[in-house]
Amino acid sequence: MQEGHVWVYRSDIVSADGVAPGTAVGVADERGKFLGTALYSSASQIAIRMISPRTVDDLPNLLRERIQAAISYRERVVRDTDAYRVVFSEGDFLPGLIVDRYNDLLSLQVLTQAMDAEPVREVVVSELRQRLKPSSITERVDPRIRELEQLPARPSGQLLGERTSTVFSMNGIRFHYEAMEGQKTGAFLDQRENYAAAARYAHGEALDVFCYQGGFALHLAQCCSKVTGVDSSRPALEIADRNATLNGRDIEWLEANAFDLLRDYADAGRRYDTVVLDPPAFAKNKSNLETALRGYKELNLRTLKMLRPGGILVSCCCSYHVSPAQYLDVLRVSAQDVHRNLRIVENRGQAKDHPILLNVPETAYLKCVIAFVNN
Ligand code: SAH
């Protein structure tokens, strides 16, 4: 186990004889010294995820306490929204469980055998119901994860209540929400604080590249003269357009491949005052890091060509495998290549409802750099 980390890989397990899949187990080192209690997976490369340095006699009670603590933490750090992550897996000492709140709806994701166990599900749903009084709880299933965990296939669906759509708000802007549609559990809640930060500097003509349902674009529309959002997903753009109407904003939406569009626009000499780049994770693992870095560089380079002097670049990267230092280096090299000077005004990460545990570096994944183009 890496110093202080809560994961132990299968290759490091000496013996797991007789341990049932998805159960809580006591863990000891090779010499027999007790290390604590973990949740076991018989399938994942991450064989155990520590949940306590002590013996856990009453797992349901521990889960209830952790959910309560996660909710209390949000009461302290979350502002100006009724949509936020309520439980962030390891970040809330509940490995394998994600819960997002969208106004009166909760959306839940189970990522491990242990969190999939029926008694665990019952405790989680009952605690969430009691504490947050949602009108419904939807489970979003990622079939790939169930396969990796060797769990039987299961459809997405309602765990509580009937309602599957609502309107939520963040930073005073309203968004449509459909519990059974969209990516992740529906929205990119981790960018919520970055939306507000971007709006502090954005001005003039703005381009939101990889706009999805318009998170950045709608915020930019408050302070920019013209906003264009670009995404390759038509369903995402349809919701983006409904969101613009809901907020009384006029935003242009373009369905396009961002790489092609940026190349064409840069070649055609188009100019912008504000550009947001928020691509999907290009580096899904360490092995394609180089290709990913090239992708990030291409996007930033083309964007920098188009920004007017005094312009604002909001450049995001959600690949955990790209470190903050590596990403800044991508920006430095891109700027150098096109002879621009970048001044960083904010070097940001994910919103506070996605807590970062220092001893679990994987919990820190989002980078959001806001910079002025000087010349
Ligand atoms: N900025 C968004 C989140 C972006 S997620 C927000 O704050 O809500 C990444 C988006 O990139 C997705 O909507 C996906 O449809 C889009 N996408 C992926 N590959 C693309 C490509 N090559 N060109 C344009 N959009 C792409």
JSON list of N, CA and C and ligand atoms in Angstrom, two decimals, residues 183 188 191 195 208 210-213 215-216 230-233 236 256-259 278-280, ligand 1:
[
{"chain": "A", "resi": 183, "resn": "GLN", "atom": "N", "xyz": [-24.58, 12.84, -19.96]},
{"chain": "A", "resi": 183, "resn": "GLN", "atom": "CA", "xyz": [-23.35, 12.17, -19.52]},
{"chain": "A", "resi": 183, "resn": "GLN", "atom": "C", "xyz": [-23.22, 12.27, -18.00]},
{"chain": "A", "resi": 188, "resn": "PHE", "atom": "N", "xyz": [-22.02, 18.63, -15.35]},
{"chain": "A", "resi": 188, "resn": "PHE", "atom": "CA", "xyz": [-20.64, 18.63, -14.88]},
{"chain": "A", "resi": 188, "resn": "PHE", "atom": "C", "xyz": [-20.55, 19.55, -13.66]},
{"chain": "A", "resi": 191, "resn": "GLN", "atom": "N", "xyz": [-17.51, 21.67, -12.39]},
{"chain": "A", "resi": 191, "resn": "GLN", "atom": "CA", "xyz": [-17.11, 22.95, -13.00]},
{"chain": "A", "resi": 191, "resn": "GLN", "atom": "C", "xyz": [-17.88, 24.14, -12.42]},
{"chain": "A", "resi": 195, "resn": "TYR", "atom": "N", "xyz": [-17.32, 28.04, -13.54]},
{"chain": "A", "resi": 195, "resn": "TYR", "atom": "CA", "xyz": [-18.23, 28.85, -14.37]},
{"chain": "A", "resi": 195, "resn": "TYR", "atom": "C", "xyz": [-18.24, 30.29, -13.84]},
{"chain": "A", "resi": 208, "resn": "ASP", "atom": "N", "xyz": [-17.41, 28.93, -26.49]},
{"chain": "A", "resi": 208, "resn": "ASP", "atom": "CA", "xyz": [-17.35, 27.87, -25.48]},
{"chain": "A", "resi": 208, "resn": "ASP", "atom": "C", "xyz": [-17.19, 26.55, -26.23]},
{"chain": "A", "resi": 210, "resn": "PHE", "atom": "N", "xyz": [-16.53, 22.57, -26.58]},
{"chain": "A", "resi": 210, "resn": "PHE", "atom": "CA", "xyz": [-16.96, 21.40, -25.80]},
{"chain": "A", "resi": 210, "resn": "PHE", "atom": "C", "xyz": [-17.98, 21.89, -24.77]},
{"chain": "A", "resi": 211, "resn": "CYS", "atom": "N", "xyz": [-19.05, 22.49, -25.27]},
{"chain": "A", "resi": 211, "resn": "CYS", "atom": "CA", "xyz": [-19.97, 23.22, -24.38]},
{"chain": "A", "resi": 211, "resn": "CYS", "atom": "C", "xyz": [-21.01, 22.32, -23.70]},
{"chain": "A", "resi": 212, "resn": "TYR", "atom": "N", "xyz": [-21.21, 21.08, -24.21]},
{"chain": "A", "resi": 212, "resn": "TYR", "atom": "CA", "xyz": [-22.20, 20.16, -23.63]},
{"chain": "A", "resi": 212, "resn": "TYR", "atom": "C", "xyz": [-23.55, 20.89, -23.52]},
{"chain": "A", "resi": 213, "resn": "GLN", "atom": "N", "xyz": [-24.14, 20.97, -22.32]},
{"chain": "A", "resi": 213, "resn": "GLN", "atom": "CA", "xyz": [-25.47, 21.59, -22.22]},
{"chain": "A", "resi": 213, "resn": "GLN", "atom": "C", "xyz": [-25.40, 23.09, -21.91]},
{"chain": "A", "resi": 215, "resn": "GLY", "atom": "N", "xyz": [-23.04, 24.88, -19.86]},
{"chain": "A", "resi": 215, "resn": "GLY", "atom": "CA", "xyz": [-22.62, 25.36, -18.53]},
{"chain": "A", "resi": 215, "resn": "GLY", "atom": "C", "xyz": [-21.82, 26.67, -18.58]},
{"chain": "A", "resi": 216, "resn": "PHE", "atom": "N", "xyz": [-20.71, 26.65, -19.31]},
{"chain": "A", "resi": 216, "resn": "PHE", "atom": "CA", "xyz": [-19.91, 27.88, -19.40]},
{"chain": "A", "resi": 216, "resn": "PHE", "atom": "C", "xyz": [-20.64, 28.93, -20.23]},
{"chain": "A", "resi": 230, "resn": "VAL", "atom": "N", "xyz": [-19.91, 25.24, -28.90]},
{"chain": "A", "resi": 230, "resn": "VAL", "atom": "CA", "xyz": [-19.59, 24.21, -29.88]},
{"chain": "A", "resi": 230, "resn": "VAL", "atom": "C", "xyz": [-19.54, 22.85, -29.20]},
{"chain": "A", "resi": 231, "resn": "ASP", "atom": "N", "xyz": [-20.21, 21.87, -29.81]},
{"chain": "A", "resi": 231, "resn": "ASP", "atom": "CA", "xyz": [-20.12, 20.50, -29.29]},
{"chain": "A", "resi": 231, "resn": "ASP", "atom": "C", "xyz": [-20.45, 19.54, -30.44]},
{"chain": "A", "resi": 232, "resn": "SER", "atom": "N", "xyz": [-19.96, 18.30, -30.33]},
{"chain": "A", "resi": 232, "resn": "SER", "atom": "CA", "xyz": [-20.25, 17.33, -31.38]},
{"chain": "A", "resi": 232, "resn": "SER", "atom": "C", "xyz": [-21.55, 16.58, -31.10]},
{"chain": "A", "resi": 233, "resn": "SER", "atom": "N", "xyz": [-22.11, 16.78, -29.91]},
{"chain": "A", "resi": 233, "resn": "SER", "atom": "CA", "xyz": [-23.32, 16.03, -29.55]},
{"chain": "A", "resi": 233, "resn": "SER", "atom": "C", "xyz": [-24.59, 16.86, -29.76]},
{"chain": "A", "resi": 236, "resn": "ALA", "atom": "N", "xyz": [-26.91, 17.05, -26.67]},
{"chain": "A", "resi": 236, "resn": "ALA", "atom": "CA", "xyz": [-26.41, 18.01, -25.66]},
{"chain": "A", "resi": 236, "resn": "ALA", "atom": "C", "xyz": [-26.77, 19.43, -26.08]},
{"chain": "A", "resi": 256, "resn": "ALA", "atom": "N", "xyz": [-20.30, 20.53, -34.20]},
{"chain": "A", "resi": 256, "resn": "ALA", "atom": "CA", "xyz": [-19.07, 20.38, -34.98]},
{"chain": "A", "resi": 256, "resn": "ALA", "atom": "C", "xyz": [-18.02, 19.61, -34.19]},
{"chain": "A", "resi": 257, "resn": "ASN", "atom": "N", "xyz": [-17.06, 19.08, -34.91]},
{"chain": "A", "resi": 257, "resn": "ASN", "atom": "CA", "xyz": [-15.87, 18.52, -34.28]},
{"chain": "A", "resi": 257, "resn": "ASN", "atom": "C", "xyz": [-14.97, 19.69, -33.89]},
{"chain": "A", "resi": 258, "resn": "ALA", "atom": "N", "xyz": [-14.67, 19.79, -32.61]},
{"chain": "A", "resi": 258, "resn": "ALA", "atom": "CA", "xyz": [-13.94, 20.97, -32.11]},
{"chain": "A", "resi": 258, "resn": "ALA", "atom": "C", "xyz": [-12.57, 21.12, -32.77]},
{"chain": "A", "resi": 259, "resn": "PHE", "atom": "N", "xyz": [-11.90, 20.01, -33.02]},
{"chain": "A", "resi": 259, "resn": "PHE", "atom": "CA", "xyz": [-10.56, 20.09, -33.64]},
{"chain": "A", "resi": 259, "resn": "PHE", "atom": "C", "xyz": [-10.66, 20.71, -35.03]},
{"chain": "A", "resi": 278, "resn": "ASP", "atom": "N", "xyz": [-13.01, 22.90, -22.78]},
{"chain": "A", "resi": 278, "resn": "ASP", "atom": "CA", "xyz": [-13.31, 21.92, -21.72]},
{"chain": "A", "resi": 278, "resn": "ASP", "atom": "C", "xyz": [-13.55, 20.54, -22.34]},
{"chain": "A", "resi": 279, "resn": "PRO", "atom": "N", "xyz": [-12.49, 19.97, -22.93]},
{"chain": "A", "resi": 279, "resn": "PRO", "atom": "CA", "xyz": [-12.65, 18.70, -23.64]},
{"chain": "A", "resi": 279, "resn": "PRO", "atom": "C", "xyz": [-12.88, 17.52, -22.70]},
{"chain": "A", "resi": 280, "resn": "PRO", "atom": "N", "xyz": [-13.33, 16.39, -23.24]},
{"chain": "A", "resi": 280, "resn": "PRO", "atom": "CA", "xyz": [-13.40, 15.17, -22.42]},
{"chain": "A", "resi": 280, "resn": "PRO", "atom": "C", "xyz": [-11.99, 14.73, -22.06]},
{"chain": "B", "resi": 1, "resn": "SAH", "atom": "N1", "xyz": [-18.07, 22.21, -20.68]},
{"chain": "B", "resi": 1, "resn": "SAH", "atom": "C1", "xyz": [-19.11, 21.25, -20.38]},
{"chain": "B", "resi": 1, "resn": "SAH", "atom": "C2", "xyz": [-18.60, 19.84, -20.23]},
{"chain": "B", "resi": 1, "resn": "SAH", "atom": "C3", "xyz": [-17.87, 19.30, -21.42]},
{"chain": "B", "resi": 1, "resn": "SAH", "atom": "S1", "xyz": [-17.77, 17.57, -21.42]},
{"chain": "B", "resi": 1, "resn": "SAH", "atom": "C4", "xyz": [-19.85, 21.67, -19.13]},
{"chain": "B", "resi": 1, "resn": "SAH", "atom": "O1", "xyz": [-19.32, 22.49, -18.36]},
{"chain": "B", "resi": 1, "resn": "SAH", "atom": "O2", "xyz": [-20.94, 21.18, -18.90]},
{"chain": "B", "resi": 1, "resn": "SAH", "atom": "C5", "xyz": [-17.06, 17.26, -22.96]},
{"chain": "B", "resi": 1, "resn": "SAH", "atom": "C6", "xyz": [-17.97, 17.51, -24.15]},
{"chain": "B", "resi": 1, "resn": "SAH", "atom": "O3", "xyz": [-17.18, 17.34, -25.30]},
{"chain": "B", "resi": 1, "resn": "SAH", "atom": "C7", "xyz": [-19.15, 16.58, -24.32]},
{"chain": "B", "resi": 1, "resn": "SAH", "atom": "O4", "xyz": [-20.32, 17.33, -24.38]},
{"chain": "B", "resi": 1, "resn": "SAH", "atom": "C8", "xyz": [-18.90, 15.87, -25.68]},
{"chain": "B", "resi": 1, "resn": "SAH", "atom": "O5", "xyz": [-20.09, 15.72, -26.42]},
{"chain": "B", "resi": 1, "resn": "SAH", "atom": "C9", "xyz": [-17.99, 16.84, -26.35]},
{"chain": "B", "resi": 1, "resn": "SAH", "atom": "N2", "xyz": [-17.05, 16.31, -27.34]},
{"chain": "B", "resi": 1, "resn": "SAH", "atom": "C10", "xyz": [-16.30, 15.20, -27.29]},
{"chain": "B", "resi": 1, "resn": "SAH", "atom": "N3", "xyz": [-15.49, 15.12, -28.36]},
{"chain": "B", "resi": 1, "resn": "SAH", "atom": "C11", "xyz": [-15.73, 16.21, -29.14]},
{"chain": "B", "resi": 1, "resn": "SAH", "atom": "C12", "xyz": [-15.20, 16.73, -30.35]},
{"chain": "B", "resi": 1, "resn": "SAH", "atom": "N4", "xyz": [-14.23, 16.09, -30.99]},
{"chain": "B", "resi": 1, "resn": "SAH", "atom": "N5", "xyz": [-15.68, 17.90, -30.82]},
{"chain": "B", "resi": 1, "resn": "SAH", "atom": "C13", "xyz": [-16.66, 18.57, -30.16]},
{"chain": "B", "resi": 1, "resn": "SAH", "atom": "N6", "xyz": [-17.18, 18.13, -29.01]},
{"chain": "B", "resi": 1, "resn": "SAH", "atom": "C14", "xyz": [-16.74, 16.98, -28.49]}
]
